[in-house]
Amino acid sequence: MNQAPVFPEGFLWGAATAAHQIEGSPLADGAGPSIWTRFAHTPGMMLNGDTGDVACDHYNRWKDDVKLIRELGLQAYRFSVSWSRILPEGTGRVNQKGLDFYSRLVDELLANGIEPLLTLYHWDLPAALDDRGGWLNRDIADWFAEYGSVLFRALDGRVKKWVTHNEPWVVTDGGYLHGALAPGHRSRYEAPIASHNLMRAHGAAVKAYRELGKHEIGLVVNIEPKYPASDSAEDAAAVRRAHAYMNEQYLHPALLGRYPPELKEIFGDAWPEWPEDDFRLIRQPLDFVGINYYTRSVTKAAESYPLNTGVVKQPLGTYTETGWEVFPQGLTDLLLWFKQTYGDLPVYITENGAAFFDPPAAMVDEAGNRRVRDPLRIDYLRKHIGAVHEAIRQGVDIRGYMLWSLMDNLEWSLGYSKRFGMVHVNYVTQERTPKDSARWYSKVIATHGRSL
Ligand SMILES: OC[C@@H]1[C@@H](O)[C@H](O)[C@@H](O)c2nc(CNc3ccccc3)cn21
């Protein structure tokens, strides 16, 4: 970069986490179990048998964690609420102690000058609702709107940026199609139904917010640019399918009121005819979209379930610990595609980060301070924040960047084996140690990006 990048006035710099990945104490103070509490306690589902029973013990350490956020100079903090802490049975009775936890967290963030961005759903469905069909039951649109309304009434005004869902694609692809994530179903018939009900619930919650709230609400999606492995017609068709399945399946109904036609091609007889009214519910005006970006896919035609696509590893590529190629140009390309396809809706980068092997925090520097050197993460972040700046330079209305993640945490069914945090967590002592990347990011924020 030949000159210091300039980010827009008011560009929001922060970091993100999710309830089940950091809180621990999943059943404390009257909370009900979630599908992840059950999934983690089902033998064979979690690497090393790891669970979210303790995680980063944020449920008890939240005040110190807010202090850490302030010391790092973050301007915003994206977190999620555990639905079953608020409504232990998923609907009906409100658990005031659960609500009080998040109310205190929000007040502490505000007292420290940190803007809260609240995600209603980051994958931890109340088990009681899963027992009633969960995302396969059309009633969940009302259940989700009820849950959102409890939080809107309690927190709106202190919380001014709301998100309905985090990544409906992962919820469906992982939880209902391939079964790698809770609730562990593997059905090409269930996946479209779960996906559609997630979006109906999104629409119902946004409608409820327009009646109860006075600020902003959006949707967070994980999208990934698909590049053809060759110039063959088969690979071009594979790119079309993969792009529709991951990148358009949720943004199209939310913003355009229709699905891409490729989904019927992909799911065939498993793709229902949806009632037109559903799309009027789903397509609610949004104040922003959150984009989670990690990597790209070089895509080819291949036999696979159910997309008939494959990803081609790049021999000269750099890969993270989760096997994702480091490809910052993909973020710029994707943001330009978003603007071209959906117009000038404001965008936040609501997740971006990488898992690399970080040396243990027991290492100390010359002054005897604990130190975690993570140069690969700094390089990844520098290049991706640079890619965001390039998209801004080309006219995309990007309002902020939330680094994934504030701290090392439970990486879902991969347990604690992958570390995404800019802060190291010692899971035995619960000691937090800012990594070099945290110090680097603090400077980026203090200079509003100019030190990139
Ligand atoms: O995997 C890192 C994070 C995860 O910890 C967050 O909870 C989640 O929001 C998240 N989404 C992605 C995007 N991609 C993805 C692809 C396949 C499976 C899971 C996530 C990465 N991440």
mmCIF file of C-alpha atoms in Angstrom, residues 22-163:
data_model
loop_
_atom_site.group_PDB
_atom_site.id
_atom_site.type_symbol
_atom_site.label_atom_id
_atom_site.label_comp_id
_atom_site.label_asym_id
_atom_site.label_seq_id
_atom_site.Cartn_x
_atom_site.Cartn_y
_atom_site.Cartn_z
ATOM 1 C CA ILE A 22 -17.214 -17.929 25.366
ATOM 2 C CA GLU A 23 -19.753 -17.850 28.216
ATOM 3 C CA GLY A 24 -19.687 -21.284 29.873
ATOM 4 C CA SER A 25 -22.247 -21.918 32.653
ATOM 5 C CA PRO A 26 -24.906 -22.876 30.080
ATOM 6 C CA LEU A 27 -27.502 -23.803 32.741
ATOM 7 C CA ALA A 28 -26.737 -21.130 35.344
ATOM 8 C CA ASP A 29 -29.402 -18.914 36.924
ATOM 9 C CA GLY A 30 -32.364 -20.741 35.443
ATOM 10 C CA ALA A 31 -31.157 -20.991 31.853
ATOM 11 C CA GLY A 32 -32.527 -23.858 29.787
ATOM 12 C CA PRO A 33 -30.307 -26.176 27.700
ATOM 13 C CA SER A 34 -29.626 -25.353 24.061
ATOM 14 C CA ILE A 35 -29.084 -27.750 21.172
ATOM 15 C CA TRP A 36 -25.341 -27.160 21.622
ATOM 16 C CA THR A 37 -25.492 -28.213 25.280
ATOM 17 C CA ARG A 38 -27.075 -31.454 24.120
ATOM 18 C CA PHE A 39 -24.840 -31.859 21.050
ATOM 19 C CA ALA A 40 -21.658 -31.401 23.099
ATOM 20 C CA HIS A 41 -22.811 -33.997 25.605
ATOM 21 C CA THR A 42 -23.560 -36.508 22.858
ATOM 22 C CA PRO A 43 -20.554 -38.834 22.575
ATOM 23 C CA GLY A 44 -18.584 -38.488 19.352
ATOM 24 C CA MET A 45 -19.953 -35.095 18.312
ATOM 25 C CA MET A 46 -17.134 -32.898 19.631
ATOM 26 C CA LEU A 47 -13.401 -33.145 19.018
ATOM 27 C CA ASN A 48 -11.662 -34.383 22.186
ATOM 28 C CA GLY A 49 -15.083 -34.491 23.873
ATOM 29 C CA ASP A 50 -14.855 -30.724 24.464
ATOM 30 C CA THR A 51 -17.988 -28.891 25.651
ATOM 31 C CA GLY A 52 -19.139 -25.331 26.297
ATOM 32 C CA ASP A 53 -19.674 -26.061 29.995
ATOM 33 C CA VAL A 54 -16.783 -23.722 30.965
ATOM 34 C CA ALA A 55 -15.435 -22.241 27.692
ATOM 35 C CA CYS A 56 -13.851 -18.852 28.543
ATOM 36 C CA ASP A 57 -15.983 -18.522 31.710
ATOM 37 C CA HIS A 58 -17.200 -15.206 30.357
ATOM 38 C CA TYR A 59 -20.489 -15.622 32.239
ATOM 39 C CA ASN A 60 -18.473 -14.971 35.429
ATOM 40 C CA ARG A 61 -15.616 -12.890 34.001
ATOM 41 C CA TRP A 62 -17.683 -10.503 31.851
ATOM 42 C CA LYS A 63 -16.668 -7.367 33.754
ATOM 43 C CA ASP A 64 -12.920 -8.068 33.364
ATOM 44 C CA ASP A 65 -13.500 -8.929 29.730
ATOM 45 C CA VAL A 66 -15.151 -5.551 29.147
ATOM 46 C CA LYS A 67 -12.133 -3.948 30.836
ATOM 47 C CA LEU A 68 -9.903 -5.848 28.401
ATOM 48 C CA ILE A 69 -12.006 -4.637 25.452
ATOM 49 C CA ARG A 70 -11.583 -1.052 26.672
ATOM 50 C CA GLU A 71 -7.835 -1.465 27.241
ATOM 51 C CA LEU A 72 -7.486 -2.722 23.671
ATOM 52 C CA GLY A 73 -9.231 0.459 22.503
ATOM 53 C CA LEU A 74 -12.062 -1.308 20.690
ATOM 54 C CA GLN A 75 -14.925 1.023 19.752
ATOM 55 C CA ALA A 76 -17.541 -1.731 19.385
ATOM 56 C CA TYR A 77 -18.185 -5.260 20.545
ATOM 57 C CA ARG A 78 -20.352 -7.758 18.699
ATOM 58 C CA PHE A 79 -21.770 -10.511 20.905
ATOM 59 C CA SER A 80 -24.744 -12.860 20.868
ATOM 60 C CA VAL A 81 -27.462 -13.617 23.388
ATOM 61 C CA SER A 82 -28.249 -17.174 24.443
ATOM 62 C CA TRP A 83 -31.963 -17.567 23.689
ATOM 63 C CA SER A 84 -32.431 -20.212 26.385
ATOM 64 C CA ARG A 85 -31.038 -17.933 29.100
ATOM 65 C CA ILE A 86 -33.845 -15.485 28.280
ATOM 66 C CA LEU A 87 -36.623 -18.011 27.579
ATOM 67 C CA PRO A 88 -35.609 -21.366 29.107
ATOM 68 C CA GLU A 89 -38.475 -23.142 27.298
ATOM 69 C CA GLY A 90 -37.902 -21.051 24.180
ATOM 70 C CA THR A 91 -41.236 -19.228 24.533
ATOM 71 C CA GLY A 92 -43.436 -17.966 27.370
ATOM 72 C CA ARG A 93 -41.739 -17.579 30.749
ATOM 73 C CA VAL A 94 -38.933 -15.005 30.842
ATOM 74 C CA ASN A 95 -35.915 -15.830 33.030
ATOM 75 C CA GLN A 96 -35.164 -12.434 34.564
ATOM 76 C CA LYS A 97 -31.686 -13.474 35.765
ATOM 77 C CA GLY A 98 -30.750 -14.330 32.192
ATOM 78 C CA LEU A 99 -32.006 -10.982 30.952
ATOM 79 C CA ASP A 100 -30.167 -9.222 33.791
ATOM 80 C CA PHE A 101 -26.852 -10.763 32.691
ATOM 81 C CA TYR A 102 -27.064 -9.185 29.261
ATOM 82 C CA SER A 103 -28.457 -5.918 30.600
ATOM 83 C CA ARG A 104 -25.449 -5.601 32.927
ATOM 84 C CA LEU A 105 -23.074 -6.486 30.088
ATOM 85 C CA VAL A 106 -24.592 -3.795 27.839
ATOM 86 C CA ASP A 107 -24.443 -1.189 30.614
ATOM 87 C CA GLU A 108 -20.778 -2.025 31.299
ATOM 88 C CA LEU A 109 -19.940 -1.733 27.603
ATOM 89 C CA LEU A 110 -21.670 1.641 27.383
ATOM 90 C CA ALA A 111 -20.001 2.855 30.594
ATOM 91 C CA ASN A 112 -16.671 2.085 28.908
ATOM 92 C CA GLY A 113 -17.583 3.882 25.685
ATOM 93 C CA ILE A 114 -17.978 0.655 23.695
ATOM 94 C CA GLU A 115 -20.890 0.271 21.274
ATOM 95 C CA PRO A 116 -22.743 -3.070 21.588
ATOM 96 C CA LEU A 117 -23.822 -4.960 18.462
ATOM 97 C CA LEU A 118 -26.237 -7.667 19.568
ATOM 98 C CA THR A 119 -26.878 -10.879 17.623
ATOM 99 C CA LEU A 120 -30.130 -12.595 18.552
ATOM 100 C CA TYR A 121 -29.237 -15.995 17.128
ATOM 101 C CA HIS A 122 -25.756 -17.460 16.890
ATOM 102 C CA TRP A 123 -26.737 -21.122 16.546
ATOM 103 C CA ASP A 124 -27.767 -22.022 20.114
ATOM 104 C CA LEU A 125 -31.468 -22.886 19.719
ATOM 105 C CA PRO A 126 -33.294 -23.736 22.971
ATOM 106 C CA ALA A 127 -33.485 -27.538 23.224
ATOM 107 C CA ALA A 128 -37.157 -27.198 24.207
ATOM 108 C CA LEU A 129 -37.908 -25.729 20.774
ATOM 109 C CA ASP A 130 -35.867 -28.386 18.990
ATOM 110 C CA ASP A 131 -38.151 -30.887 20.744
ATOM 111 C CA ARG A 132 -41.055 -29.092 18.976
ATOM 112 C CA GLY A 133 -39.376 -29.312 15.566
ATOM 113 C CA GLY A 134 -37.095 -26.331 15.906
ATOM 114 C CA TRP A 135 -36.237 -24.734 12.511
ATOM 115 C CA LEU A 136 -38.405 -27.376 10.811
ATOM 116 C CA ASN A 137 -41.566 -26.021 12.467
ATOM 117 C CA ARG A 138 -43.143 -23.008 10.711
ATOM 118 C CA ASP A 139 -44.278 -21.723 14.130
ATOM 119 C CA ILE A 140 -40.627 -20.816 14.861
ATOM 120 C CA ALA A 141 -41.100 -17.524 13.049
ATOM 121 C CA ASP A 142 -43.454 -16.463 15.855
ATOM 122 C CA TRP A 143 -41.249 -18.026 18.553
ATOM 123 C CA PHE A 144 -38.232 -16.069 17.249
ATOM 124 C CA ALA A 145 -40.176 -12.789 17.021
ATOM 125 C CA GLU A 146 -41.355 -13.324 20.618
ATOM 126 C CA TYR A 147 -37.779 -13.883 21.779
ATOM 127 C CA GLY A 148 -36.546 -10.832 19.883
ATOM 128 C CA SER A 149 -39.367 -8.701 21.288
ATOM 129 C CA VAL A 150 -38.365 -9.524 24.886
ATOM 130 C CA LEU A 151 -34.878 -8.172 24.119
ATOM 131 C CA PHE A 152 -36.078 -5.228 22.034
ATOM 132 C CA ARG A 153 -38.282 -4.060 24.924
ATOM 133 C CA ALA A 154 -35.530 -4.544 27.505
ATOM 134 C CA LEU A 155 -32.467 -3.257 25.646
ATOM 135 C CA ASP A 156 -33.359 -1.112 22.628
ATOM 136 C CA GLY A 157 -31.833 2.341 22.966
ATOM 137 C CA ARG A 158 -28.864 0.996 24.885
ATOM 138 C CA VAL A 159 -28.386 -1.452 22.014
ATOM 139 C CA LYS A 160 -28.703 0.441 18.719
ATOM 140 C CA LYS A 161 -27.421 -2.177 16.287
ATOM 141 C CA TRP A 162 -29.284 -5.481 16.220
ATOM 142 C CA VAL A 163 -28.698 -8.609 14.168
#
